[in-house]
């Protein structure tokens, strides 16, 4: 979706302001939110693409003005409400009011912690050989789905070069819709700054994205 | 809309997105705290999560998983040419051979700074970041100013960090739009000849492995 | 600038919600703001392009969550502060604390009202013949200035057709920077929906923009 | 930043942008009212503006300048083929010849709906609108949902207005990105044969001249 989350190349957000000696969490609840998101993601069938789409789908002002873990919290709660994993009445009451089916992988407990400390692999067996070769010039498609995609707006309709072939991965666009892994080849595609931003761009700038094969087309 | 119901009217954490962390609105913050606690209670009562397992996750990120992991890898690469070669070929695999660094997931890619090219990592769409190497990302990495500007005006971003690079240096920005993760291998600073791996690891800052800073040698 | 104001083609803002029997103003202050903006614009040297740029430059969250006339008010006040026409101390005090040079065209008074009830003309003498012809296929440039422009992001780098030639007009991009009229030819350029939004777009959609000549290039 | 100083912390008019107008937060509204009044006082004391002239502007838009102007032009075009031809050729000039409609500025363009083509007007970048013909634009025209969707999903927008057009109808969206202004000339509805210009003007709604509605003939 063309949401405010897709902010590469936007102006007006001001300076980057690093915080000296930033703590891991600024509030105790941030850590709890992070842990709940990881736990439900790991055992509950709300995969990372669904969670990202849920955050992107927050109202634009909420997205822009909420702190990071606040967005995570709002999106987690919303995802669980949408899936019937918790009820509105329960949110209001602050406690469980009924039984629900267990998570797909059961209660997230101590024995699950070690597993999620290392990221899972998104690599899958290729359904077909890679369509593009190292060094090949390709064009990103101009797509504008209202659903989740990982092709940012600033990189659509531009010409770049295949710099790496990163194997065949779970395809986020369909995974976010609950349509399974649908593995697709993943490439690092590099663009010149001038191609992305026009003649006034820094001539020494190069930007790459990680592009799934369905985002690319042959140069005509 | 489900969202509206689940959220009260004016519950905003202003300022966070801008990198400030004044607790300027205690009532809002404590409201969020209450709501988060309520959700955790519900998830616990439903048997979705064991709060002790959540404690363990929080503790791991607060105490074990941080930029020291990445710094050890960088220091090793600076002192061991064979390891550096392996790291640049397949970072996940190379790091897996080190006993003193925790295993990393698949798809880690190390990119090398040279006198000609400076690498910088961003995730314009969300906050993808090499957690296992660097810990949880800082607020600025996840916030709009960095995400919006890194791909268009990286020199302006570097200026915000007090870093100036020669005009002739190519700036190579990697937008982490998939599950690949990137770690910048900064240049080893002059004046560190003969240093031990442990000494070198001390000067490898988090920001130098994101590409918004350089290793810090005290003058 | 690539601000949040440039929202053509974005998702996530929800339904259009017309208000039955909407009043001209929802609050008395809205009318006062509208009138002040018109008056200062007409007599004060803050032209329409400067005012638009000032609104676009409001912080993104402020832009998105403020009501329309609230944005006008914030941008007017900001413009006048930036130009030294009012002082911060005066805003805080709620009254004038010093004399300022008069507006370029003097006090906006009753005799000025009739003049602004009809929009002024932005047409100017052409500095050169029009570079493009009716029916010609053209390409919009990929420009990304951090200053004011009227070429929306969704229409950059696309191929369209010159449908109308609307004369030679004040060029907003330079006018907003106080660089004078700098007249440029203005065209209506029409695009197919599929060219703008990809193969999934409504096949019966056509969209035009009003494009100044510097936004366009010959098809190569 | 000048802006920050001039604005107090949490002064948001939530909801307006979404087309609602509950005065759900009186304290904020009255704060804006006070700030607007303060600015007007300053501008008056400095001799920039005469408040009576501001009164006159407000009054004109509240009482004189509204969609009735456009409706008269449309009704005239429906009944006078020569005028319609002139209107479509140069709307500013053609309207200037009408005694009973106020003069309009330069650059007005009238676009004609036909059984094949439906026109819709938007300003994605701000709020450009033919004030002299239609008065001040409604909140929805200036708000994000309309501005964002009109150029990409005009049929979805029309659905929000309860309007459905045949799939075969071309939707022609005009984005008002310059000082040209657009007025839609809707199709004259069946069943209005023999009606007077005055009667016809009554059924020409504002939205039908923006392209988000159709003329309204009561059944």
GROMACS .gro file of N, CA and C in nm, chain A residues 16-72:
model
  171
   16UNK      N    1   1.794   1.422   1.177
   16UNK     CA    2   1.811   1.300   1.255
   16UNK      C    3   1.866   1.342   1.391
   17UNK      N    4   1.804   1.293   1.497
   17UNK     CA    5   1.849   1.334   1.630
   17UNK      C    6   1.888   1.214   1.715
   18UNK      N    7   2.014   1.174   1.705
   18UNK     CA    8   2.059   1.061   1.788
   18UNK      C    9   2.052   1.098   1.936
   19UNK      N   10   2.018   1.001   2.016
   19UNK     CA   11   2.008   1.025   2.161
   19UNK      C   12   2.131   0.966   2.228
   20UNK      N   13   2.208   1.047   2.297
   20UNK     CA   14   2.328   0.992   2.361
   20UNK      C   15   2.289   0.888   2.467
   21UNK      N   16   2.363   0.781   2.473
   21UNK     CA   17   2.340   0.676   2.574
   21UNK      C   18   2.195   0.630   2.578
   22UNK      N   19   2.142   0.607   2.462
   22UNK     CA   20   2.002   0.564   2.454
   22UNK      C   21   1.985   0.429   2.523
   23UNK      N   22   1.883   0.417   2.610
   23UNK     CA   23   1.858   0.287   2.674
   23UNK      C   24   1.792   0.190   2.574
   24UNK      N   25   1.796   0.062   2.605
   24UNK     CA   26   1.731  -0.036   2.517
   24UNK      C   27   1.582  -0.006   2.507
   25UNK      N   28   1.521   0.023   2.620
   25UNK     CA   29   1.379   0.061   2.622
   25UNK      C   30   1.365   0.190   2.701
   26UNK      N   31   1.274   0.277   2.657
   26UNK     CA   32   1.252   0.402   2.729
   26UNK      C   33   1.147   0.388   2.838
   27UNK      N   34   1.066   0.284   2.827
   27UNK     CA   35   0.964   0.256   2.928
   27UNK      C   36   0.954   0.107   2.941
   28UNK      N   37   0.917   0.064   3.058
   28UNK     CA   38   0.908  -0.078   3.084
   28UNK      C   39   0.812  -0.146   2.985
   29UNK      N   40   0.702  -0.076   2.951
   29UNK     CA   41   0.603  -0.139   2.863
   29UNK      C   42   0.659  -0.166   2.723
   30UNK      N   43   0.759  -0.091   2.680
   30UNK     CA   44   0.813  -0.114   2.546
   30UNK      C   45   0.872  -0.253   2.533
   31UNK      N   46   0.944  -0.294   2.636
   31UNK     CA   47   1.001  -0.428   2.634
   31UNK      C   48   0.893  -0.536   2.632
   32UNK      N   49   0.785  -0.512   2.710
   32UNK     CA   50   0.675  -0.610   2.712
   32UNK      C   51   0.611  -0.622   2.573
   33UNK      N   52   0.594  -0.507   2.507
   33UNK     CA   53   0.533  -0.508   2.373
   33UNK      C   54   0.624  -0.584   2.276
   34UNK      N   55   0.754  -0.554   2.281
   34UNK     CA   56   0.847  -0.621   2.191
   34UNK      C   57   0.839  -0.772   2.213
   35UNK      N   58   0.838  -0.812   2.339
   35UNK     CA   59   0.837  -0.956   2.370
   35UNK      C   60   0.704  -1.020   2.327
   36UNK      N   61   0.592  -0.950   2.349
   36UNK     CA   62   0.463  -1.008   2.307
   36UNK      C   63   0.456  -1.024   2.155
   37UNK      N   64   0.505  -0.923   2.084
   37UNK     CA   65   0.502  -0.931   1.937
   37UNK      C   66   0.586  -1.049   1.890
   38UNK      N   67   0.705  -1.062   1.947
   38UNK     CA   68   0.789  -1.175   1.907
   38UNK      C   69   0.722  -1.308   1.940
   39UNK      N   70   0.663  -1.316   2.058
   39UNK     CA   71   0.604  -1.443   2.104
   39UNK      C   72   0.484  -1.481   2.017
   40UNK      N   73   0.394  -1.386   1.996
   40UNK     CA   74   0.275  -1.416   1.916
   40UNK      C   75   0.315  -1.442   1.771
   41UNK      N   76   0.413  -1.366   1.724
   41UNK     CA   77   0.463  -1.391   1.588
   41UNK      C   78   0.519  -1.531   1.576
   42UNK      N   79   0.592  -1.574   1.677
   42UNK     CA   80   0.660  -1.704   1.669
   42UNK      C   81   0.562  -1.821   1.682
   43UNK      N   82   0.463  -1.807   1.768
   43UNK     CA   83   0.375  -1.921   1.796
   43UNK      C   84   0.232  -1.904   1.746
   44UNK      N   85   0.197  -1.785   1.700
   44UNK     CA   86   0.055  -1.760   1.682
   44UNK      C   87   0.003  -1.749   1.541
   45UNK      N   88   0.091  -1.763   1.442
   45UNK     CA   89   0.038  -1.758   1.306
   45UNK      C   90   0.019  -1.618   1.250
   46UNK      N   91   0.058  -1.516   1.326
   46UNK     CA   92   0.059  -1.381   1.267
   46UNK      C   93   0.202  -1.358   1.222
   47UNK      N   94   0.226  -1.380   1.094
   47UNK     CA   95   0.365  -1.375   1.049
   47UNK      C   96   0.415  -1.231   1.036
   48UNK      N   97   0.544  -1.217   1.010
   48UNK     CA   98   0.607  -1.084   1.012
   48UNK      C   99   0.547  -0.992   0.905
   49UNK      N  100   0.508  -1.049   0.791
   49UNK     CA  101   0.450  -0.966   0.685
   49UNK      C  102   0.312  -0.914   0.724
   50UNK      N  103   0.236  -1.000   0.792
   50UNK     CA  104   0.105  -0.956   0.842
   50UNK      C  105   0.123  -0.845   0.946
   51UNK      N  106   0.222  -0.863   1.033
   51UNK     CA  107   0.244  -0.762   1.137
   51UNK      C  108   0.286  -0.630   1.074
   52UNK      N  109   0.373  -0.638   0.974
   52UNK     CA  110   0.414  -0.513   0.908
   52UNK      C  111   0.295  -0.446   0.842
   53UNK      N  112   0.213  -0.524   0.774
   53UNK     CA  113   0.097  -0.464   0.706
   53UNK      C  114   0.002  -0.402   0.808
   54UNK      N  115  -0.010  -0.465   0.921
   54UNK     CA  116  -0.097  -0.411   1.025
   54UNK      C  117  -0.044  -0.276   1.075
   55UNK      N  118   0.087  -0.264   1.087
   55UNK     CA  119   0.145  -0.135   1.130
   55UNK      C  120   0.126  -0.029   1.022
   56UNK      N  121   0.149  -0.068   0.897
   56UNK     CA  122   0.131   0.027   0.787
   56UNK      C  123  -0.012   0.076   0.777
   57UNK      N  124  -0.104  -0.008   0.820
   57UNK     CA  125  -0.246   0.024   0.806
   57UNK      C  126  -0.299   0.110   0.920
   58UNK      N  127  -0.216   0.142   1.017
   58UNK     CA  128  -0.261   0.236   1.119
   58UNK      C  129  -0.295   0.368   1.049
   59UNK      N  130  -0.390   0.444   1.103
   59UNK     CA  131  -0.419   0.574   1.041
   59UNK      C  132  -0.291   0.657   1.029
   60UNK      N  133  -0.274   0.729   0.917
   60UNK     CA  134  -0.147   0.798   0.891
   60UNK      C  135  -0.097   0.885   1.005
   61UNK      N  136  -0.185   0.961   1.068
   61UNK     CA  137  -0.139   1.047   1.178
   61UNK      C  138  -0.091   0.962   1.296
   62UNK      N  139  -0.161   0.855   1.323
   62UNK     CA  140  -0.120   0.766   1.431
   62UNK      C  141   0.017   0.707   1.399
   63UNK      N  142   0.033   0.664   1.275
   63UNK     CA  143   0.162   0.608   1.235
   63UNK      C  144   0.275   0.708   1.257
   64UNK      N  145   0.252   0.831   1.216
   64UNK     CA  146   0.360   0.930   1.220
   64UNK      C  147   0.389   0.981   1.360
   65UNK      N  148   0.287   0.986   1.446
   65UNK     CA  149   0.315   1.051   1.573
   65UNK      C  150   0.331   0.953   1.689
   66UNK      N  151   0.305   0.826   1.665
   66UNK     CA  152   0.324   0.730   1.774
   66UNK      C  153   0.470   0.687   1.781
   67UNK      N  154   0.514   0.659   1.900
   67UNK     CA  155   0.649   0.606   1.914
   67UNK      C  156   0.651   0.465   1.853
   68UNK      N  157   0.772   0.413   1.832
   68UNK     CA  158   0.787   0.288   1.761
   68UNK      C  159   0.711   0.173   1.826
   69UNK      N  160   0.735   0.153   1.954
   69UNK     CA  161   0.669   0.039   2.020
   69UNK      C  162   0.521   0.065   2.042
   70UNK      N  163   0.480   0.189   2.042
   70UNK     CA  164   0.336   0.219   2.046
   70UNK      C  165   0.269   0.167   1.919
   71UNK      N  166   0.334   0.190   1.806
   71UNK     CA  167   0.283   0.134   1.680
   71UNK      C  168   0.277  -0.018   1.688
   72UNK      N  169   0.383  -0.077   1.740
   72UNK     CA  170   0.383  -0.223   1.753
   72UNK      C  171   0.265  -0.269   1.838
   0.00000   0.00000   0.00000
